[in-house]
Short mmCIF file of C-alpha atoms in Angstrom, two decimals:
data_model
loop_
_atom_site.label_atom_id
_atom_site.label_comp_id
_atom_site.label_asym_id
_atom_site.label_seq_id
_atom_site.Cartn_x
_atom_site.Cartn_y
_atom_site.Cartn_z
CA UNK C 30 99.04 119.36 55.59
CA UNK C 31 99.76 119.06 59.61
CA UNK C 32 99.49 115.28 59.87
CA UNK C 33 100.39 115.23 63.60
CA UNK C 34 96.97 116.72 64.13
CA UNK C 35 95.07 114.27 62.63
CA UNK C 36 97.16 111.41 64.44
CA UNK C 37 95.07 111.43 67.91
CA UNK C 38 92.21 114.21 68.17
CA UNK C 39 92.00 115.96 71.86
CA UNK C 40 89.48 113.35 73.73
CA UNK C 41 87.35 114.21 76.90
CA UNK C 42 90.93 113.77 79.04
CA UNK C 43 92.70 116.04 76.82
CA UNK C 44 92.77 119.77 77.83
CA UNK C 45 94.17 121.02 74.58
CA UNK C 46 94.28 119.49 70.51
CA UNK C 47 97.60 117.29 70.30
CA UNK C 48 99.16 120.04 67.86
CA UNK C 49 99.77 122.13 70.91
CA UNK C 50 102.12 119.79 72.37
CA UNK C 51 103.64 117.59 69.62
CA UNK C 52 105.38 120.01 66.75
CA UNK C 53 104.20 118.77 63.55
CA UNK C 54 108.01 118.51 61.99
CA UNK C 55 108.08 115.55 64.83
CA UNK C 56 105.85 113.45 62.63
CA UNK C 57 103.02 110.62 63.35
CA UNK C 58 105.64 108.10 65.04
CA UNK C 59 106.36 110.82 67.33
CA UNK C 60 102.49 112.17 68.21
CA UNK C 61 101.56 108.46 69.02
CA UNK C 62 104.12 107.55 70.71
CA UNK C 63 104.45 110.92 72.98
CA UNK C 64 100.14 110.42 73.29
CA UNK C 65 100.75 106.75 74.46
CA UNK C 66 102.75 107.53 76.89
CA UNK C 67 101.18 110.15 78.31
CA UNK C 68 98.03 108.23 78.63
CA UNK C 69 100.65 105.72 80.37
CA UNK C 70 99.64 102.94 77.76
CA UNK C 71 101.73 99.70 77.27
CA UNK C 72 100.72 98.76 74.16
CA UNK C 73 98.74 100.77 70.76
CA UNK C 74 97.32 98.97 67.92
CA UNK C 75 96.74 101.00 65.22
CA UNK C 76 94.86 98.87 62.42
CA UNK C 77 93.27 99.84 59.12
CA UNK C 78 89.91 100.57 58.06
CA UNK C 79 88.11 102.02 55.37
CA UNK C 80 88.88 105.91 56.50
CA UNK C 81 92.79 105.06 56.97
CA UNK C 82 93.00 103.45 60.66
CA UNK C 83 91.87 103.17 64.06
CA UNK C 84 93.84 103.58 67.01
CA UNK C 85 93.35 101.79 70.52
CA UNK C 86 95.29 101.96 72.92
CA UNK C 87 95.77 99.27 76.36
CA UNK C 88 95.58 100.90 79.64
CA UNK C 89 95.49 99.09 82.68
CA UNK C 90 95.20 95.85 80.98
CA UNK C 91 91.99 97.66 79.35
CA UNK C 92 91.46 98.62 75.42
CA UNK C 93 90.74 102.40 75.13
CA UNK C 94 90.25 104.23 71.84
CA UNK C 95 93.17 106.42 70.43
CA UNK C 96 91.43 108.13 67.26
CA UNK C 97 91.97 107.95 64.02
CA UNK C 98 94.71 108.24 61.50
CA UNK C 99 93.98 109.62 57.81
CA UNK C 100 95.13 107.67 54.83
CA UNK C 101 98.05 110.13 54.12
CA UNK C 102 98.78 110.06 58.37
CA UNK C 103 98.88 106.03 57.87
CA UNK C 104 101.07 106.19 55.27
CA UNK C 105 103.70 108.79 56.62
CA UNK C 106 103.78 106.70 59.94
CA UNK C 107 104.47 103.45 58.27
CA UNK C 108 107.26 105.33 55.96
CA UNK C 109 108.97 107.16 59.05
CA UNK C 110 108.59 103.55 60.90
CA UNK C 111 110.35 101.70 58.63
CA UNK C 112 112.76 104.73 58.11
CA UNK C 113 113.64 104.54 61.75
CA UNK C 114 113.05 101.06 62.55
CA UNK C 115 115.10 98.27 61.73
CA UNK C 116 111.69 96.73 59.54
CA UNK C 117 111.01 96.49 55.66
CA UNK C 118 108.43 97.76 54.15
CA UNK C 119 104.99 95.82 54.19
CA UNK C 120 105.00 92.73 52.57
CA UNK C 121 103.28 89.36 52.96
CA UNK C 122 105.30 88.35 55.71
CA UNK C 123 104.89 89.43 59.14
CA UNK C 124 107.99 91.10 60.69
CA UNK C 125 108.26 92.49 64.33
CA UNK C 126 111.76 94.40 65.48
CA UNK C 127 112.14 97.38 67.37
CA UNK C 128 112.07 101.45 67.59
CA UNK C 129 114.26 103.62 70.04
CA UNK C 130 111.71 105.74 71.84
CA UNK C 131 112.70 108.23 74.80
CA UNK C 132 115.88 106.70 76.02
CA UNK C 133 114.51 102.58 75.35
CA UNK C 134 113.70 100.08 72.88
CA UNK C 135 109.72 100.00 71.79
CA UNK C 136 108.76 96.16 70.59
CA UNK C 137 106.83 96.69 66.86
CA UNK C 138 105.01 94.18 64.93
CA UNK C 139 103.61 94.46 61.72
CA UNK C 140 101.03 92.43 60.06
CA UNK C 141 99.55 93.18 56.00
CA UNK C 142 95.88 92.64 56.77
CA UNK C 143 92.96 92.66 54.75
CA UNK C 144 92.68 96.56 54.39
CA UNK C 145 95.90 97.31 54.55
CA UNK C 146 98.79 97.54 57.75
CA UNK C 147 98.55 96.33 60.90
CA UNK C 148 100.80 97.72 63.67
CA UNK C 149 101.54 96.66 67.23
CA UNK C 150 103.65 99.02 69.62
CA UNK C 151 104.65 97.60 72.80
CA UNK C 152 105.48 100.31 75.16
CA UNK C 153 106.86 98.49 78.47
CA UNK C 154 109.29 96.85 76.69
CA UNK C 155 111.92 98.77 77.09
CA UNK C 156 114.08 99.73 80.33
CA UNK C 157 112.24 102.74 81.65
CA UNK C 158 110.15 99.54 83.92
CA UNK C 159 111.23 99.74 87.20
CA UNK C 160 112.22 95.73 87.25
CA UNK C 161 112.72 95.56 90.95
CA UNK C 162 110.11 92.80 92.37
CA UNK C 163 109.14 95.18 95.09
CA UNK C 164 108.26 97.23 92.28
CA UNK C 165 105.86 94.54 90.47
CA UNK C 166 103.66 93.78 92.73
CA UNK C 167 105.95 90.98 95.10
CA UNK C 168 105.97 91.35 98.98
CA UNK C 169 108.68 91.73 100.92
CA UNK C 170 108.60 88.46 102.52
CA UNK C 171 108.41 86.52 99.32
CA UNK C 172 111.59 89.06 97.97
CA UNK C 173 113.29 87.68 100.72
CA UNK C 174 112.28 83.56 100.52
CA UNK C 175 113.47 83.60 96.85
CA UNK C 176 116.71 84.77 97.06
CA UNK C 177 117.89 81.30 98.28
CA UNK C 178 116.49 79.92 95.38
CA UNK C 179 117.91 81.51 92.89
CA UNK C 180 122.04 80.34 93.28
CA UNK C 181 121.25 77.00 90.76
CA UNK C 182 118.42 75.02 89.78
CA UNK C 183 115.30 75.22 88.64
CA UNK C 184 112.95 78.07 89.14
CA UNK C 185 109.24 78.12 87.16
CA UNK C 186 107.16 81.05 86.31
CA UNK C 187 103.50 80.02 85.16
CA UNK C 188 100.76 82.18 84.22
CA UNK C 189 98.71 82.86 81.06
CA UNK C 190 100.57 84.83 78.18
CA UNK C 191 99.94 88.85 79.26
CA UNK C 192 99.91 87.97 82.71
CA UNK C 193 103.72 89.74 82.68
CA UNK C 194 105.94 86.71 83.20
CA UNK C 195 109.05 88.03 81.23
CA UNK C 196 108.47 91.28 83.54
CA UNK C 197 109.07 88.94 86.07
CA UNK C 198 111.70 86.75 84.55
CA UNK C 199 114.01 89.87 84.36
CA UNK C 200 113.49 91.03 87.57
CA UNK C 201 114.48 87.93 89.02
CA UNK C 202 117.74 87.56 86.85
CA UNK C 203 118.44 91.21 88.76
CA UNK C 204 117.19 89.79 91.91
CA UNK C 205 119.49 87.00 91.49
CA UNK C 206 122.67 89.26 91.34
CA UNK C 207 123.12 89.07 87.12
CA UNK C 208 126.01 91.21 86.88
CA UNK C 209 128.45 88.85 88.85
CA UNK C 210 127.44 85.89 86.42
CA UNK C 211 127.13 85.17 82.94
CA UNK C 212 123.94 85.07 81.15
CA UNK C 213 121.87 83.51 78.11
CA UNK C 214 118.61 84.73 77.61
CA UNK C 215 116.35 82.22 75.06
CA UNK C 216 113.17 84.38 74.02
CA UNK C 217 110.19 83.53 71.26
CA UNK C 218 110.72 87.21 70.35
CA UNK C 219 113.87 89.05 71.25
CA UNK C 220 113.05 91.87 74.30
CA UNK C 221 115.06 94.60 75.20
CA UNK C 222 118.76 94.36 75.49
CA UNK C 223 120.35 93.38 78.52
CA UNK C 224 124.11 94.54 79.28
CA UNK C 225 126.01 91.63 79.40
CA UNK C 226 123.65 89.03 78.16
CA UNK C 227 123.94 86.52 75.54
CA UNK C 228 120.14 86.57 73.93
CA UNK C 229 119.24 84.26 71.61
CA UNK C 230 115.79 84.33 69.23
CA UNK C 231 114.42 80.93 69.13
CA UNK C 232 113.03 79.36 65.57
CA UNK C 233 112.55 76.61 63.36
CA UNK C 234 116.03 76.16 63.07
CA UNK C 235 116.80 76.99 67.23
CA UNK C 236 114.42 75.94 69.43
CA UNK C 237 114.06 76.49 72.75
CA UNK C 238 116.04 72.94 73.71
CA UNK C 239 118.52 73.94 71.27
CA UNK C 240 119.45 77.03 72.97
CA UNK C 241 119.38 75.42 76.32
CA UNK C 242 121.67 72.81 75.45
CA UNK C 243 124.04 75.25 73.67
CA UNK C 244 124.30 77.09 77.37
CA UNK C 245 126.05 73.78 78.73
CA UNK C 246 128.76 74.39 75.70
CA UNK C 247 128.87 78.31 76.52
CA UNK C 248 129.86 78.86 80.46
CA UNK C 249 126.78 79.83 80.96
CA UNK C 250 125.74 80.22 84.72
CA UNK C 251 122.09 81.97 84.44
CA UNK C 252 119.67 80.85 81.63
CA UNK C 253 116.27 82.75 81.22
CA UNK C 254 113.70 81.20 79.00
CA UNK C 255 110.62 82.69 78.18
CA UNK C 256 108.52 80.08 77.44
CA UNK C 257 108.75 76.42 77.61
CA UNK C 258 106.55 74.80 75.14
CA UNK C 259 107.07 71.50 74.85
CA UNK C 260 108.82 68.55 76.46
CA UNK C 261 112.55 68.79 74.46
CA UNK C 262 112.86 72.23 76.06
CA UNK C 263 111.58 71.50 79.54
CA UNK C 264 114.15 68.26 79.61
CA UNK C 265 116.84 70.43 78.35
CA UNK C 266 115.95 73.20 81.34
CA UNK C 267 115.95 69.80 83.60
CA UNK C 268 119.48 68.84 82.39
CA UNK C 269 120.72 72.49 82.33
CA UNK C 270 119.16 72.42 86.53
CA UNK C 271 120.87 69.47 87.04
CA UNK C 272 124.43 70.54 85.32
CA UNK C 273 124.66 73.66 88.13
CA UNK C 274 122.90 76.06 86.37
CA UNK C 275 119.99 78.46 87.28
CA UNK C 276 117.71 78.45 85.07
CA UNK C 277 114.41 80.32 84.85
CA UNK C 278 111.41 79.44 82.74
CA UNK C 279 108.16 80.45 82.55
CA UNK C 280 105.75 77.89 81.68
CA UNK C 281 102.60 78.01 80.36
CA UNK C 282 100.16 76.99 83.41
CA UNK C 283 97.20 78.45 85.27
CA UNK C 284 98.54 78.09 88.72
CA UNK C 285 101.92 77.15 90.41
CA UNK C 286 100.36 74.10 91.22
CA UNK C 287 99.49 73.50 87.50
CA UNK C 288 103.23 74.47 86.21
CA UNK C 289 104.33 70.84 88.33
CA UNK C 290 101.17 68.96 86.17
CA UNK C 291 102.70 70.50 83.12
CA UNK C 292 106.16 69.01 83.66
CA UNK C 293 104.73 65.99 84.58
CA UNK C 294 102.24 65.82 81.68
CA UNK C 295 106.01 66.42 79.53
CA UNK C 296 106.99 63.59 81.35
CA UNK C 297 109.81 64.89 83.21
CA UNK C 298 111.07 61.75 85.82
CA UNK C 299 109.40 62.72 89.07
CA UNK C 300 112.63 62.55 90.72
CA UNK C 301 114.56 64.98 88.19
CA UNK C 302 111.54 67.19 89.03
CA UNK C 303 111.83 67.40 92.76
CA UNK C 304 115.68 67.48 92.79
CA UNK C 305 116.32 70.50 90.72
CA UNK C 306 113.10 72.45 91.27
CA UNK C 307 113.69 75.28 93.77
CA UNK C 308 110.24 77.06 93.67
CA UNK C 309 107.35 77.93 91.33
CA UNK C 310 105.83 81.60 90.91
CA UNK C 311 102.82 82.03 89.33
CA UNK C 312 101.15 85.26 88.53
CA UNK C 313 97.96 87.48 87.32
CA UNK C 314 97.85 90.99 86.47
CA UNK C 315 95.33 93.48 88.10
CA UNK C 316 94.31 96.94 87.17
CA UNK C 317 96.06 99.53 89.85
CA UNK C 318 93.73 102.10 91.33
CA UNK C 319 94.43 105.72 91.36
CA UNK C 320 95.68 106.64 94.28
CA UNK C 321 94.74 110.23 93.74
CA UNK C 322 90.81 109.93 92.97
CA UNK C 323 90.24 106.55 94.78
CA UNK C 324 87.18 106.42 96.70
CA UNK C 325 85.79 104.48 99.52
CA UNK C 326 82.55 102.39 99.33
CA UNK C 327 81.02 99.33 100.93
CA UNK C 328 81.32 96.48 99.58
CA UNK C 329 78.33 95.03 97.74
CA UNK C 330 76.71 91.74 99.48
CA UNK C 331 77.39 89.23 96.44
CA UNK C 332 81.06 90.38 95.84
CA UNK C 333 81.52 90.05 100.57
CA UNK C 334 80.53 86.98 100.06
CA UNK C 335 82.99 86.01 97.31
CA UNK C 336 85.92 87.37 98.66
CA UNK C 337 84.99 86.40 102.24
CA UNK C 338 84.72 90.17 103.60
CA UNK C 339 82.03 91.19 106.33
CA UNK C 340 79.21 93.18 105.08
CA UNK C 341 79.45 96.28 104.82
CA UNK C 342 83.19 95.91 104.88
CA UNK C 343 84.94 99.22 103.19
CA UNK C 344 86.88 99.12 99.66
CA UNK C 345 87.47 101.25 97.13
CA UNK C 346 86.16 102.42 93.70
CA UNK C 347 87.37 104.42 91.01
CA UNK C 348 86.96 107.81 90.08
CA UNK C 349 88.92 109.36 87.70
CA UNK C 350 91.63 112.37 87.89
CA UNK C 351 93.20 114.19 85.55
CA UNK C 352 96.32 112.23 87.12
CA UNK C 353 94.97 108.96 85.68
CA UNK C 354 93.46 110.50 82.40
CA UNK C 355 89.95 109.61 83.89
CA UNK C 356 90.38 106.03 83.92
CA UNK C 357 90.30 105.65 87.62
CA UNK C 358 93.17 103.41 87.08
CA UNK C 359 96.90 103.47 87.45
CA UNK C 360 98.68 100.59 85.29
CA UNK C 361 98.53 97.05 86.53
CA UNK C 362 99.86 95.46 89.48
CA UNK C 363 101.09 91.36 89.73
CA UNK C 364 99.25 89.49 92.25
CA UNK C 365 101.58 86.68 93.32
CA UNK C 366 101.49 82.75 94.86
CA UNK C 367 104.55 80.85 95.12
CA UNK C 368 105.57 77.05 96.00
CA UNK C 369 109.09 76.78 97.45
CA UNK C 370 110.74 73.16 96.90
CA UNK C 371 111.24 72.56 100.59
CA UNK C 372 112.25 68.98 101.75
CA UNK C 373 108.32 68.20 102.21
CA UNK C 374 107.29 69.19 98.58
CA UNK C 375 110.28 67.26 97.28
CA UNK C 376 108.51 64.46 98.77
CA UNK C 377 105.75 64.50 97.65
CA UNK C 378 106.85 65.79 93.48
CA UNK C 379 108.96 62.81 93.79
CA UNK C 380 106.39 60.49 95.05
CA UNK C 381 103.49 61.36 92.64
CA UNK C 382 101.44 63.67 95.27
CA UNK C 383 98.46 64.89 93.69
CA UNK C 384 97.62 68.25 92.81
CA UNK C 385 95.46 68.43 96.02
CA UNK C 386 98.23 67.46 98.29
CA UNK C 387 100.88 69.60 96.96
CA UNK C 388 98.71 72.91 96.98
CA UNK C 389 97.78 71.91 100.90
CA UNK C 390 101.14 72.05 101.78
CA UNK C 391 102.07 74.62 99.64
CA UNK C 392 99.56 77.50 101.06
CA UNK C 393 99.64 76.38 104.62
CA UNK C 394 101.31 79.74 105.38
CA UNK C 395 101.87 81.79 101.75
CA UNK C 396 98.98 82.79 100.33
CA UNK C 397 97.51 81.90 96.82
CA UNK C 398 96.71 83.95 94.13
CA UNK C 399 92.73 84.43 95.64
CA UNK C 400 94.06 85.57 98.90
CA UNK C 401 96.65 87.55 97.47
CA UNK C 402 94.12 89.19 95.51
CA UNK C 403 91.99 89.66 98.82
CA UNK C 404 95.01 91.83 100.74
CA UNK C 405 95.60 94.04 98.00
CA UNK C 406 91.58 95.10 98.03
CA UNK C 407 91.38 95.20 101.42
CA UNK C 408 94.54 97.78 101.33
CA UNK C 409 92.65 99.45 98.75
CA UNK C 410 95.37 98.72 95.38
CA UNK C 411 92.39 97.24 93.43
CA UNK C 412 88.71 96.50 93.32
CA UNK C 413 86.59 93.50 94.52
CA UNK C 414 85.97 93.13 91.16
CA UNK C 415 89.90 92.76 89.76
CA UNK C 416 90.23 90.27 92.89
CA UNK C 417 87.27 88.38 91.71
CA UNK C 418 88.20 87.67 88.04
CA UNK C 419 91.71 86.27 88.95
CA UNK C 420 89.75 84.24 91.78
CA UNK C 421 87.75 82.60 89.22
CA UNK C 422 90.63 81.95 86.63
#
């Protein structure tokens, strides 16, 4: 039986069945992830049901459907996974690990479910990401301001989880000139390796504070953290700040303005705070449109008046190409906002300024994550819509 062809049947996108482009000797593992990427998906769930499993697939930040997978096709793929894969088979545990897929490490998770397997793929794990902050969605001019800020201290990246803050975290370890210093990377779940790099998988046993005191100990001069999650680990990042170190962290916060409430509500001495803290990123992710099928429309009156456009004022829709698999949509873009540590917000961190105060001075001349949003419809990257949702939180 040719399994490949029942991995992912040809959809309204695809101009011919998947058996003409994916040799059936390839297998399953193969078919889904060559049909993932071609759809330019970052992530594909496949999870069981009674007629073997479903497949979805996120584009654009989006869930679209994959197909389906036979029993027999579910079972090769999890067989050739854990062949290939540095995972066991099934069991009541949940393991997660990694795959090499075209030239990069692919982040797998797998669940036993009620049913049967659950299995995550995460495709932009691996190095084919163009890391550069240009790249991500950052302007020039904030490229620019944070280079200062990244020699030693402290340097917070807040944002819900999905909102691409390890993305980010990496990029700015490149930004930051990596290869001349030596690094320790502290993850909840290891990512792709990083030449050089010492990286470290927190747990029970090594937490986050664990790791970050073991950097002191280590001739460490860069420490990344991916998540700091509760008050022992953003003291230790504090005391790592204060030692000489650079150390970035993302937290998890709304707003820039709400990663400074979060080390406060950890109870981090306000003067600690403002004497080690160099800036604060915070991010959202937005759906990218086509730039091929694109098309211009005025503005609707409710969504001007939300965003603060004229009426009538011109933006863009999508379509859908055969360049963006019909979606209208070309991957996600970062929308940005960032408070730099100058002598003024020291101030007023150390002092107790509240939240009010230190975003007034913060966006007197960067933008915040609404505006931000704003410039990228009006240069028609996303919709009114996109720019809306992160408006609103």
């Amino acid at each position: 039986m040719n399994l490949v062809a029942e991995v992912l049947p040809a959809g309204p996108s695809q101009s011919k069945p998947l058996t003409a482009r994916v040799s059936a000797a390839q297998g399953p593992l193969h078919a889904l992830l060559s049909e993932a990427t071609r759809r330019r998906a970052t992530d594909v769930h496949v999870d069981p049901n009674p007629h073997g499993a479903g497949i979805a697939l996120r584009i654009g930040g989006q869930i679209a459907d994959g197909g389906l997978l036979t029993p027999q096709a579910l079972d090769e793929l999890v067989a050739e996974l854990c062949a290939v894969s540095d995972l066991g088979p099934p069991g009541d545990r949940p393991q997660h690990g990694s795959v090499q897929w075209s030239g990069s490490d692919v982040a797998v998770a797998m669940l036993l479910v009620t049913g049967g397997v659950s299995l995550v793929f995460k495709l932009d794990a691996g190095d084919r990401r163009d890391r550069r902050l240009e790249a991500l969605g950052m302007r020039q001019g904030l490229v620019a301001a944070l280079r200062p800020a990244l020699a030693s201290g402290l340097v917070l990246v807040a944002g819900p989880p999905g909102s691409g803050r390890s993305t980010t975290l990496r990029a700015l370890l490149d930004h930051a000139g990596s290869k001349a210093r030596r690094l320790m990377l502290a993850e909840q779940v290891a990512g792709s390796p990083m030449p050089g790099a010492i990286q470290v998988e927190a747990s029970m046993q090594c937490t986050m504070a664990d790791i970050l005191r073991a950097s002191l100990r280590h001739d460490v001069d860069v420490v990344m953290v991916d998540a700091l999650d509760d008050r022992a680990a953003a003291a230790a990042a504090v005391e790592a700040a204060q030692r000489g170190l650079l150390v970035l962290a993302a937290v998890p916060a709304g707003d820039a303005v709400g990663a400074i409430r979060r080390m406060r509500e950890w109870r981090i001495e306000p003067f600690q705070l403002a004497s080690t803290l160099n800036a604060v990123l915070a991010q959202r992710l937005v759906r990218r449109l086509c730039p091929e099928c694109r098309e211009p429309v005025q503005a609707q009156g409710s969504v001007s008046a939300l965003l603060g456009f004229d009426r009538g004022a011109i933006v863009y829709a999508p379509s859908g190409c055969a360049s963006c698999s019909d979606s209208g949509y070309a991957g996600q873009i970062a929308v940005f906002e960032a408070i730099h540590a100058d002598p003024a917000m020291r101030r007023l961190i150390n002092d107790g300024g509240d939240e009010a105060i230190l975003a007034s001075h913060a966006y007197v001349r960067a933008p915040n994550l609404g505006s931000a949003a704003r410039a990228l419809v009006r240069e028609g990257v996303t919709t009114p819509e996109e720019a809306v949702r992160i408006s609103r939180g």
